CSV table of C-alpha atoms and ligand atoms in Angstrom, one decimal:
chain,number,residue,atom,x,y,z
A,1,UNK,CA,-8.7,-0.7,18.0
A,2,UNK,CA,-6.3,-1.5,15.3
A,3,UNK,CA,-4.4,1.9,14.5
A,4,UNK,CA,-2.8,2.3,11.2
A,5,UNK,CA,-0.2,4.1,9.4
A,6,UNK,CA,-0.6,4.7,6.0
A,7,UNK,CA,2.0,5.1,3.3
A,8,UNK,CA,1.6,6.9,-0.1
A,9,UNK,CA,3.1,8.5,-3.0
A,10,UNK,CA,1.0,9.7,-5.5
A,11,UNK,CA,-3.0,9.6,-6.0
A,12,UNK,CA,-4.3,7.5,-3.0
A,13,UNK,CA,-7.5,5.9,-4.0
A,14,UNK,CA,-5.8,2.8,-2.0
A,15,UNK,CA,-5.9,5.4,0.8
A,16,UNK,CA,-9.9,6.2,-0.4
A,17,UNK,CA,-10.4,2.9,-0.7
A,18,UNK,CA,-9.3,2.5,3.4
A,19,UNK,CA,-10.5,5.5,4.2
A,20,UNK,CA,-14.5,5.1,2.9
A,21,UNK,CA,-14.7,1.3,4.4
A,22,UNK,CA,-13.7,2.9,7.9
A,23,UNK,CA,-16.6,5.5,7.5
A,24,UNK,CA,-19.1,3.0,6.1
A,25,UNK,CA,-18.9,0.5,8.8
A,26,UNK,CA,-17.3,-2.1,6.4
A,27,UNK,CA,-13.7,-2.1,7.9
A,28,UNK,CA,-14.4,-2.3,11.9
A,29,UNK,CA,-12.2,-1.4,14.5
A,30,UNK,CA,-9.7,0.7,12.4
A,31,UNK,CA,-8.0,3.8,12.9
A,32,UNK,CA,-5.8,5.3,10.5
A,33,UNK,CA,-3.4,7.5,13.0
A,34,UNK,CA,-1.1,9.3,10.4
A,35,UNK,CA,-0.6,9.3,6.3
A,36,UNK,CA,2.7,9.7,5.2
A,37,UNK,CA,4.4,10.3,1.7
A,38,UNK,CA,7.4,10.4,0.5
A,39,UNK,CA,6.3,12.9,-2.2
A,40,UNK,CA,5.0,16.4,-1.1
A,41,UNK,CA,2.9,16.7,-4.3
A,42,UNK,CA,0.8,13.1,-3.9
A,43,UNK,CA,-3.0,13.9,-3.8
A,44,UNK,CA,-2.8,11.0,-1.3
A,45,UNK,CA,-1.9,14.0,1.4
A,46,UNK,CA,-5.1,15.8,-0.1
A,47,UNK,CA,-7.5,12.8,0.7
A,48,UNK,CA,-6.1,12.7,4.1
A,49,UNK,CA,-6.5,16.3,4.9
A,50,UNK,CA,-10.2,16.3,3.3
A,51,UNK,CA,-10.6,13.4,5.8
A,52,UNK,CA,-9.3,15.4,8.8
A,53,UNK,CA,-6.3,12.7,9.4
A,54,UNK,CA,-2.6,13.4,10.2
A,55,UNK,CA,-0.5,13.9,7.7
A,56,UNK,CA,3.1,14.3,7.0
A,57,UNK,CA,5.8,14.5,3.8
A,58,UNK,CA,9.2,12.7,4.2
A,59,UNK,CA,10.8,13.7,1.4
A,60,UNK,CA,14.4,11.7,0.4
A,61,UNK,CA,15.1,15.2,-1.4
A,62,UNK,CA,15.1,17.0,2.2
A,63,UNK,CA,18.1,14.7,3.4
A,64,UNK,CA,21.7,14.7,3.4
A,65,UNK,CA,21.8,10.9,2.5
A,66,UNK,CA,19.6,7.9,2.4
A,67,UNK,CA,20.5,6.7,6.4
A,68,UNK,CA,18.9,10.2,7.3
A,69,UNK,CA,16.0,10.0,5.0
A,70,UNK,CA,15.8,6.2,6.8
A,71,UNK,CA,15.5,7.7,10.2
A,72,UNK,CA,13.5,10.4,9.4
A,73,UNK,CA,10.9,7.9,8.1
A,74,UNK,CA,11.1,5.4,11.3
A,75,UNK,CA,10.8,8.7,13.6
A,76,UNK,CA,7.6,9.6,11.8
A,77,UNK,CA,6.0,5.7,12.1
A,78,UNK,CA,6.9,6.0,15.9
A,79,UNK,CA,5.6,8.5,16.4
A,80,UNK,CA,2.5,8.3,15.5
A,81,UNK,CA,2.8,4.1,17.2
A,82,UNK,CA,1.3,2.3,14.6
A,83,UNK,CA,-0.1,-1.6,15.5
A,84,UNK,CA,0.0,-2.3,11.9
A,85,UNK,CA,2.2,-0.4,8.5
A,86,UNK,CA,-0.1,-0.1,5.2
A,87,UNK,CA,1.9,0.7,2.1
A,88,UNK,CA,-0.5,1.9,-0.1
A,89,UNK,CA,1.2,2.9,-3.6
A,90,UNK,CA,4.4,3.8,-1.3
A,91,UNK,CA,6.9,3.7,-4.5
A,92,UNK,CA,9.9,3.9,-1.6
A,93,UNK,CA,11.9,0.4,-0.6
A,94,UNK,CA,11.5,0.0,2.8
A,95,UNK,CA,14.3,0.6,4.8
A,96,UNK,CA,16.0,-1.9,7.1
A,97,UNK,CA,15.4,-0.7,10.3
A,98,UNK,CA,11.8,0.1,9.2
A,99,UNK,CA,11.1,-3.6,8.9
A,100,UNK,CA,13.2,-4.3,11.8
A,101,UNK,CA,11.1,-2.5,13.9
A,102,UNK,CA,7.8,-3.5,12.6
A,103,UNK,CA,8.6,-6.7,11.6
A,104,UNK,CA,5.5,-8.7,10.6
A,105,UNK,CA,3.4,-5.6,11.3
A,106,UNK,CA,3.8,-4.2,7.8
A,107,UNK,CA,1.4,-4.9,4.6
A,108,UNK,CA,1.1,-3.7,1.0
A,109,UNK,CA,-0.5,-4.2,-2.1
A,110,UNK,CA,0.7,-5.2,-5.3
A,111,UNK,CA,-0.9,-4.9,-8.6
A,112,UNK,CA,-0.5,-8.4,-9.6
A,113,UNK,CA,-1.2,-11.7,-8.7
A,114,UNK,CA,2.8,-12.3,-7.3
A,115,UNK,CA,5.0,-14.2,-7.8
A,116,UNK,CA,3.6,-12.9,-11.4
A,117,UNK,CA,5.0,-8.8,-12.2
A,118,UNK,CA,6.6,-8.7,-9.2
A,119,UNK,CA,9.8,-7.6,-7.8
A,120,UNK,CA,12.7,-4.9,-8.2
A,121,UNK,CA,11.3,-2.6,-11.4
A,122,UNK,CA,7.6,-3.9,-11.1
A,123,UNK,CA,5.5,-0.2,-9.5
A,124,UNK,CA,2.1,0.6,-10.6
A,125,UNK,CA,1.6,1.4,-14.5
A,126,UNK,CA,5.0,-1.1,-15.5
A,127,UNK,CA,3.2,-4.2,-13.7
A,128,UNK,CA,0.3,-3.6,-16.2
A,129,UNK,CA,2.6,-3.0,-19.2
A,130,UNK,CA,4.3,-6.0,-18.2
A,131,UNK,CA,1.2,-7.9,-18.1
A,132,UNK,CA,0.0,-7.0,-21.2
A,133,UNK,CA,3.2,-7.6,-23.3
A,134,UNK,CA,3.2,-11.0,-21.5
A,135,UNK,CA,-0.2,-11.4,-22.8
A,136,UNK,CA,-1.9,-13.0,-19.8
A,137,UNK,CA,-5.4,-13.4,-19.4
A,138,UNK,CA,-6.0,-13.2,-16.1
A,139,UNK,CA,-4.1,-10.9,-13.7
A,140,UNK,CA,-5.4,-9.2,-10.5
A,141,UNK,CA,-3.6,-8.2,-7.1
A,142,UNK,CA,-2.3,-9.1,-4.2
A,143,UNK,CA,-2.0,-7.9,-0.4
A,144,UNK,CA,0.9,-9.1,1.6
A,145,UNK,CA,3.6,-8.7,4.6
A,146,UNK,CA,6.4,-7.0,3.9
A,147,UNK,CA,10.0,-8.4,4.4
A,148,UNK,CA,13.5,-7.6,3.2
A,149,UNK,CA,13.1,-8.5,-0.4
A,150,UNK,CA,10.8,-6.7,-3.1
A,151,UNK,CA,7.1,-8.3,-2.8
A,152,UNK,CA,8.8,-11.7,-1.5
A,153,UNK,CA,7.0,-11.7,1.8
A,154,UNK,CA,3.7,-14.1,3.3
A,155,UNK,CA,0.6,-13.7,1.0
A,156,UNK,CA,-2.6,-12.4,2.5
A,157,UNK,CA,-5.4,-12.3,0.2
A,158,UNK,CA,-5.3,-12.3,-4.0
A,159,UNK,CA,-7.8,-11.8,-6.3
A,160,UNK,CA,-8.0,-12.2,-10.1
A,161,UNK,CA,-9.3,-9.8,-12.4
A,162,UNK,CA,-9.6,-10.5,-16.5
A,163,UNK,CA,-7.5,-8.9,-18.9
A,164,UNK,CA,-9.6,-8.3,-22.0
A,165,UNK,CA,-9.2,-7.7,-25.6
A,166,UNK,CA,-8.2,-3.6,-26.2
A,167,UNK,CA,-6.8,-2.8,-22.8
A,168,UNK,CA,-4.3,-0.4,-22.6
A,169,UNK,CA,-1.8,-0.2,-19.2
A,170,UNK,CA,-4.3,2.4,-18.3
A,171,UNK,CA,-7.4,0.6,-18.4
A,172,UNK,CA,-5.8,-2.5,-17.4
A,173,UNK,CA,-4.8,-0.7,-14.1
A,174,UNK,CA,-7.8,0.8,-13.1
A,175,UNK,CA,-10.2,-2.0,-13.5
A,176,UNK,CA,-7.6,-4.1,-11.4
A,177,UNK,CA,-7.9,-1.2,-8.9
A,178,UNK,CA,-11.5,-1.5,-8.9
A,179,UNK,CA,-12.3,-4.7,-9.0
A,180,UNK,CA,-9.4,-6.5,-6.8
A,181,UNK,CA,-7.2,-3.9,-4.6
A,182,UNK,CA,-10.0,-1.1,-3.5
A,183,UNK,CA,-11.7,-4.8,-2.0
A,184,UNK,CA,-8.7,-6.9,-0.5
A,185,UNK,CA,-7.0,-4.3,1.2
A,186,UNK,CA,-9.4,-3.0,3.6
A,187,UNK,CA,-10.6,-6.6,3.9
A,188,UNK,CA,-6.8,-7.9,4.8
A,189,UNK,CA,-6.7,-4.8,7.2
A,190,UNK,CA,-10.4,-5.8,8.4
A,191,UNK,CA,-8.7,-9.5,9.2
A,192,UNK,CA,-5.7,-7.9,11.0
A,193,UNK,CA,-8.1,-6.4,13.2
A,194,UNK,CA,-10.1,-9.1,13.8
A,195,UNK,CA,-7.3,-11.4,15.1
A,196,UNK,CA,-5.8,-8.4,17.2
A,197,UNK,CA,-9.4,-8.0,18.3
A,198,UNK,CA,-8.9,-11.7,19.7
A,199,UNK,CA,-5.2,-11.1,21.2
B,201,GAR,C1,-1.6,0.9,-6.9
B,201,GAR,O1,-2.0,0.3,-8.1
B,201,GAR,C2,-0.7,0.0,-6.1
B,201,GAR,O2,-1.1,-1.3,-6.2
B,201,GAR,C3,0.6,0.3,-6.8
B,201,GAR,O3,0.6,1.7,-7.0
B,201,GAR,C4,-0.7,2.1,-7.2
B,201,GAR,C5,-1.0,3.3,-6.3
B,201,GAR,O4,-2.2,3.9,-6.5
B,201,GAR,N1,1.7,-0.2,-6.0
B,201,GAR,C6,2.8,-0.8,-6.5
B,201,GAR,O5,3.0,-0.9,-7.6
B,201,GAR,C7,3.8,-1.3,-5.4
B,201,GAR,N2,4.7,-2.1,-6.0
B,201,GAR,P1,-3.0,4.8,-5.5
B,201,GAR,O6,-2.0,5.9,-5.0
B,201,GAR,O7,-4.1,5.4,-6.3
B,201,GAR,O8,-3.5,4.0,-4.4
């Protein structure tokens, strides 16, 4: 049983998104063991409640300074001994010793195909206003490990998603939500699981 973590900050349908493929069958041997945000107002914390899972706020704002915030968030991962780290719209860099101590054992999704809209200033509706400016026709999303830099880590699983005449950032983002990162991140999680299935 691969037990997750998950990460949030605001309206968790990524969260749903895990959540619902757990319950249907769809994501196998899967257990999400805490949710954590960073915000205490996310509806992510809602969804998890509603689902009877663990959940917790570490809010920066409840800290002296950001090394205390840091090991307030590490605590609250060990605790709850995660096999695998799922940033789910966490809008928080990831502290060193975070990665340090998980490292290779943490994933998120990005709302682009990288190394497109990625990067420092790239977070949710901006990566679609970006897009659009751009003009692309094609954009989509993208799950992968997390390392020190911003979205620079080992790709899992992309998938495109067209841009069509009209959109706004709005609708932009949720059809990408629908039709690329609500599918490839239970599926990469499903594929973690497999392989530690194997181990
Ligand atoms: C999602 O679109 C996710 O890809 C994005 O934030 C949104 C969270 O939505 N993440 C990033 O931009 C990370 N750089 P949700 O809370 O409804 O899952």
């Amino acid at each position: 049983m691969l037990k997750i973590a998950v990460c949030v900050s605001g309206g968790g349908t990524n969260l749903q998104a895990i959540i619902d493929s757990i319950n249907s069958g769809k994501l196998e041997n899967t257990k999400i063991v805490r949710v954590i945000s960073n915000n205490p107002n996310a509806y992510a914390l809602e969804r998890a409640k509603n689902a009877g899972i663990d959940a917790v706020c570490v809010s920066p704002k409840s800290f002296k300074n950001r090394s205390e915030f840091n090991d307030a968030l590490l605590a609250a991962l060990n605790e709850a001994d995660p096999d695998l780290i799922v940033l789910a719209g966490f809008l928080v860099v990831i502290p060193l010793n975070v990665i340090e101590t998980y490292r290779g054992r943490i994933i998120n999704i990005h709302p682009s195909l990288i190394p497109s809209f990625c990067g420092t200033g790239f977070y949710g509706l901006k990566v679609h206003e970006a897009a659009l400016a751009r003009g692309v026709k094609i954009t989509g999303a993208t799950v992968h490990y997390v390392d020190e830099g911003t979205d620079t880590g080992p790709i899992i699983m992309q998938k495109a998603v067209e841009v069509k005449e009209g959109d706004t950032p709005e609708i932009l983002q949720r059809r990408v939500m629908e039709q690329a990162e609500w599918i490839i991140l239970p599926e990469s999680i499903g594929l973690i699981a497999k392989e530690t299935e194997k181990k």
